[in-house]
Short mmCIF file of C-alpha atoms in Angstrom, two decimals:
data_model
loop_
_atom_site.label_atom_id
_atom_site.label_comp_id
_atom_site.label_asym_id
_atom_site.label_seq_id
_atom_site.Cartn_x
_atom_site.Cartn_y
_atom_site.Cartn_z
CA ASN G 1 25.71 -53.90 15.76
CA SER G 2 29.47 -54.05 15.46
CA PRO G 3 31.47 -51.06 16.73
CA LYS G 4 31.81 -48.35 14.10
CA VAL G 5 35.31 -47.16 14.87
CA GLY G 6 36.03 -43.76 13.46
CA ARG G 7 32.57 -42.86 12.18
CA TYR G 8 31.80 -40.31 14.91
CA ARG G 9 34.16 -37.51 15.92
CA LEU G 10 33.51 -36.02 19.35
CA ASP G 11 32.92 -32.26 19.17
CA GLY G 12 31.99 -31.60 22.79
CA GLU G 13 29.47 -32.32 25.52
CA ILE G 14 25.97 -30.86 25.33
CA ALA G 15 24.41 -32.02 28.60
CA ARG G 16 24.89 -34.46 31.44
CA GLY G 17 22.17 -36.00 33.58
CA GLY G 18 21.80 -38.63 36.24
CA MET G 19 21.72 -41.53 33.78
CA GLY G 20 23.20 -40.29 30.52
CA VAL G 21 25.60 -37.99 28.70
CA ILE G 22 24.66 -36.20 25.49
CA GLN G 23 27.50 -35.28 23.16
CA LYS G 24 27.77 -33.36 19.92
CA VAL G 25 29.48 -35.57 17.35
CA TRP G 26 30.32 -35.32 13.66
CA ASP G 27 28.97 -38.17 11.53
CA ALA G 28 31.71 -38.76 8.95
CA ASN G 29 29.49 -41.03 6.82
CA LEU G 30 26.62 -38.59 6.33
CA ARG G 31 28.71 -35.41 6.81
CA ARG G 32 26.55 -33.83 9.50
CA SER G 33 26.54 -33.06 13.21
CA VAL G 34 24.26 -35.19 15.38
CA ALA G 35 23.65 -35.69 19.09
CA ARG G 36 24.90 -38.93 20.65
CA LYS G 37 23.63 -40.21 23.98
CA LEU G 38 25.71 -42.58 26.10
CA LEU G 39 24.99 -44.19 29.43
CA GLY G 40 26.54 -42.06 32.18
CA LYS G 41 29.03 -43.33 34.69
CA GLY G 42 27.91 -44.97 37.91
CA PRO G 43 27.90 -43.29 41.34
CA SER G 44 31.55 -44.27 41.89
CA GLY G 45 32.64 -42.76 38.57
CA SER G 46 33.04 -46.18 36.93
CA ASP G 47 31.39 -47.53 33.78
CA SER G 48 29.31 -49.90 35.91
CA ARG G 49 26.06 -48.87 34.20
CA GLN G 50 27.37 -50.24 30.88
CA SER G 51 27.37 -53.74 32.39
CA ASP G 52 24.22 -53.38 34.51
CA PRO G 53 21.29 -55.14 32.76
CA ARG G 54 18.68 -52.81 34.27
CA SER G 55 20.51 -49.63 33.23
CA VAL G 56 21.24 -50.91 29.73
CA GLY G 57 17.67 -52.17 29.38
CA ARG G 58 16.23 -48.80 30.36
CA PHE G 59 18.61 -47.06 27.95
CA LEU G 60 17.65 -49.37 25.07
CA GLU G 61 13.98 -48.86 25.90
CA GLU G 62 14.40 -45.09 25.66
CA ALA G 63 16.08 -45.36 22.25
CA GLN G 64 13.62 -47.85 20.81
CA VAL G 65 10.46 -46.18 22.10
CA THR G 66 11.63 -42.72 20.99
CA GLY G 67 12.62 -44.14 17.62
CA GLN G 68 9.10 -45.50 17.08
CA LEU G 69 7.40 -42.17 17.86
CA ASP G 70 7.40 -40.66 14.38
CA HIS G 71 6.13 -37.11 14.93
CA PRO G 72 7.51 -33.64 14.09
CA GLY G 73 7.44 -32.75 17.79
CA ILE G 74 9.56 -35.71 18.92
CA VAL G 75 13.28 -35.72 18.15
CA PRO G 76 14.10 -38.50 15.64
CA VAL G 77 16.54 -41.28 16.55
CA HIS G 78 19.04 -42.18 13.81
CA GLU G 79 21.09 -45.13 15.06
CA LEU G 80 21.45 -47.52 18.00
CA GLY G 81 24.75 -49.33 18.44
CA LEU G 82 28.09 -49.72 20.20
CA ASP G 83 31.02 -47.32 20.03
CA GLY G 84 34.67 -48.28 19.60
CA ASP G 85 34.93 -49.03 23.35
CA GLY G 86 31.89 -51.28 23.33
CA ARG G 87 29.62 -48.73 25.02
CA VAL G 88 25.96 -48.66 23.99
CA PHE G 89 24.79 -45.39 22.41
CA PHE G 90 22.13 -43.92 20.19
CA THR G 91 22.27 -40.89 17.91
CA MET G 92 19.51 -38.41 17.21
CA LYS G 93 18.89 -35.10 15.51
CA LEU G 94 21.00 -32.29 16.94
CA VAL G 95 18.51 -29.64 18.06
CA LYS G 96 19.81 -26.08 18.18
CA GLY G 97 17.81 -23.63 20.24
CA THR G 98 16.68 -23.13 23.80
CA THR G 99 14.48 -24.85 26.37
CA LEU G 100 10.89 -23.93 27.07
CA LYS G 101 12.09 -23.08 30.58
CA SER G 102 14.30 -20.32 29.14
CA VAL G 103 11.50 -19.22 26.81
CA LEU G 104 9.14 -18.72 29.76
CA GLU G 105 11.80 -16.61 31.47
CA LEU G 106 12.11 -14.50 28.30
CA VAL G 107 8.32 -14.06 28.25
CA ALA G 108 8.37 -12.84 31.85
CA GLU G 109 11.10 -10.31 31.00
CA GLU G 110 9.52 -9.42 27.63
CA GLU G 111 12.83 -10.06 25.85
CA GLU G 112 13.84 -11.30 22.37
CA GLY G 113 10.33 -10.90 21.01
CA TRP G 114 8.79 -13.57 23.24
CA THR G 115 5.16 -12.91 24.21
CA GLN G 116 2.55 -15.00 25.97
CA VAL G 117 0.79 -15.66 22.65
CA ARG G 118 4.02 -16.88 21.03
CA ALA G 119 4.79 -19.11 24.02
CA LEU G 120 1.26 -20.56 23.89
CA GLY G 121 1.98 -21.55 20.28
CA VAL G 122 4.96 -23.56 21.54
CA LEU G 123 2.85 -25.14 24.27
CA SER G 124 0.20 -26.07 21.69
CA ARG G 125 2.82 -28.00 19.69
CA VAL G 126 3.93 -29.79 22.85
CA CYS G 127 0.32 -30.84 23.41
CA GLU G 128 0.11 -32.15 19.82
CA ALA G 129 3.24 -34.26 20.35
CA MET G 130 1.93 -35.62 23.64
CA ALA G 131 -1.48 -36.40 22.12
CA TYR G 132 0.31 -38.44 19.44
CA ALA G 133 2.41 -40.29 22.04
CA HIS G 134 -0.68 -41.04 24.15
CA HIS G 135 -2.48 -42.30 21.04
CA LYS G 136 0.44 -44.71 20.61
CA GLY G 137 0.15 -45.79 24.24
CA VAL G 138 3.27 -44.01 25.51
CA VAL G 139 3.31 -41.80 28.61
CA HIS G 140 6.35 -39.51 29.01
CA ARG G 141 6.30 -39.24 32.85
CA ASP G 142 8.96 -36.51 32.95
CA LEU G 143 7.34 -33.69 30.98
CA LYS G 144 8.61 -30.29 32.13
CA PRO G 145 9.82 -27.03 30.49
CA ALA G 146 13.47 -28.15 30.72
CA ASN G 147 12.65 -31.20 28.54
CA VAL G 148 11.12 -29.17 25.71
CA MET G 149 13.47 -27.67 23.10
CA VAL G 150 12.50 -24.76 20.89
CA GLY G 151 14.62 -24.65 17.74
CA SER G 152 16.09 -21.62 16.06
CA PHE G 153 13.44 -21.71 13.32
CA GLY G 154 10.39 -22.44 15.46
CA GLU G 155 10.76 -26.22 15.77
CA VAL G 156 9.43 -27.67 19.00
CA TYR G 157 10.67 -31.01 20.35
CA VAL G 158 9.72 -33.01 23.44
CA MET G 159 13.00 -34.52 24.69
CA ASP G 160 14.24 -37.13 27.19
CA TRP G 161 11.94 -40.16 27.07
CA GLY G 162 14.07 -42.10 29.57
CA LEU G 163 11.21 -42.57 32.05
CA ALA G 164 8.52 -43.22 29.43
CA LYS G 165 6.03 -46.01 30.03
CA VAL G 166 4.51 -48.08 27.24
CA LEU G 167 0.94 -49.04 28.09
CA GLY G 168 -0.49 -52.37 27.00
CA ARG G 169 2.81 -54.25 26.65
CA GLU G 170 2.39 -58.01 26.80
CA ASP G 171 5.80 -58.59 28.35
CA LYS G 172 8.89 -56.69 29.49
CA LYS G 173 10.82 -57.44 26.30
CA ASP G 174 8.10 -56.13 23.95
CA LEU G 175 9.29 -52.60 23.14
CA THR G 176 6.84 -51.98 20.30
CA VAL G 177 4.51 -49.05 20.98
CA ALA G 178 1.01 -50.19 21.84
CA ARG G 179 -1.96 -50.10 19.49
CA PRO G 180 -4.65 -47.71 20.81
CA SER G 181 -7.14 -50.56 21.20
CA ALA G 182 -4.66 -52.52 23.33
CA MET G 183 -4.01 -49.78 25.89
CA GLN G 184 -4.25 -50.79 29.50
CA GLU G 185 -2.13 -50.08 32.53
CA LEU G 186 0.24 -52.91 33.35
CA ARG G 187 2.57 -53.21 36.29
CA SER G 188 6.23 -52.83 35.38
CA GLU G 189 9.38 -53.98 37.11
CA ARG G 190 10.33 -50.34 37.71
CA ARG G 191 6.95 -49.56 39.26
CA GLU G 192 7.16 -52.55 41.59
CA ARG G 193 10.66 -51.49 42.71
CA ALA G 194 9.48 -47.91 43.22
CA GLU G 195 6.55 -49.01 45.38
CA ALA G 196 8.87 -51.24 47.40
CA SER G 197 11.25 -48.29 47.94
CA PRO G 198 9.14 -45.10 47.77
CA ASP G 199 12.13 -42.83 48.44
CA THR G 200 14.10 -43.85 45.33
CA PRO G 201 15.26 -41.13 42.90
CA LEU G 202 13.32 -42.88 40.11
CA LEU G 203 10.02 -42.37 41.94
#
């Protein structure tokens, strides 16, 4: 899509990872705060990832696969596009809360009303979200407490689908989630590169 200059106002950075940056932005059209994810800078601090087909492809795959997983336990994607500087981004629901990692620490310290039973309720919702994703033929491959957000009102979201694998894809450009009957493990370009270089950060 064409750049939407002026629609989003930057309100700060939420998190930064190896491949992406998540920002809090104000959506002037819909009058709400959302989270915006951009490709992070390359190892040299440049915007080289924005022009790297593999990095952009992986980023688009994350946005499109996440956007097709319509479940209360998976954060919804709102928009995929280019910003005013031509950088690819996608926006998603802004989740306010804490990570499951922090929740487990609170359980251990018996603080803020967190008990093992309450934490198991959160874990149960994570399992429901993952069962749905697996039914759709999508494997997360980076599921850990730090990638689960617990909202202020009990919402539970599985986050960060950047390493997800879609089973049963007919080709590399088919980013539609698989039908359950079509599930089968296929070799991917990323898997072949990982096997060729077993010490890569991706593996």
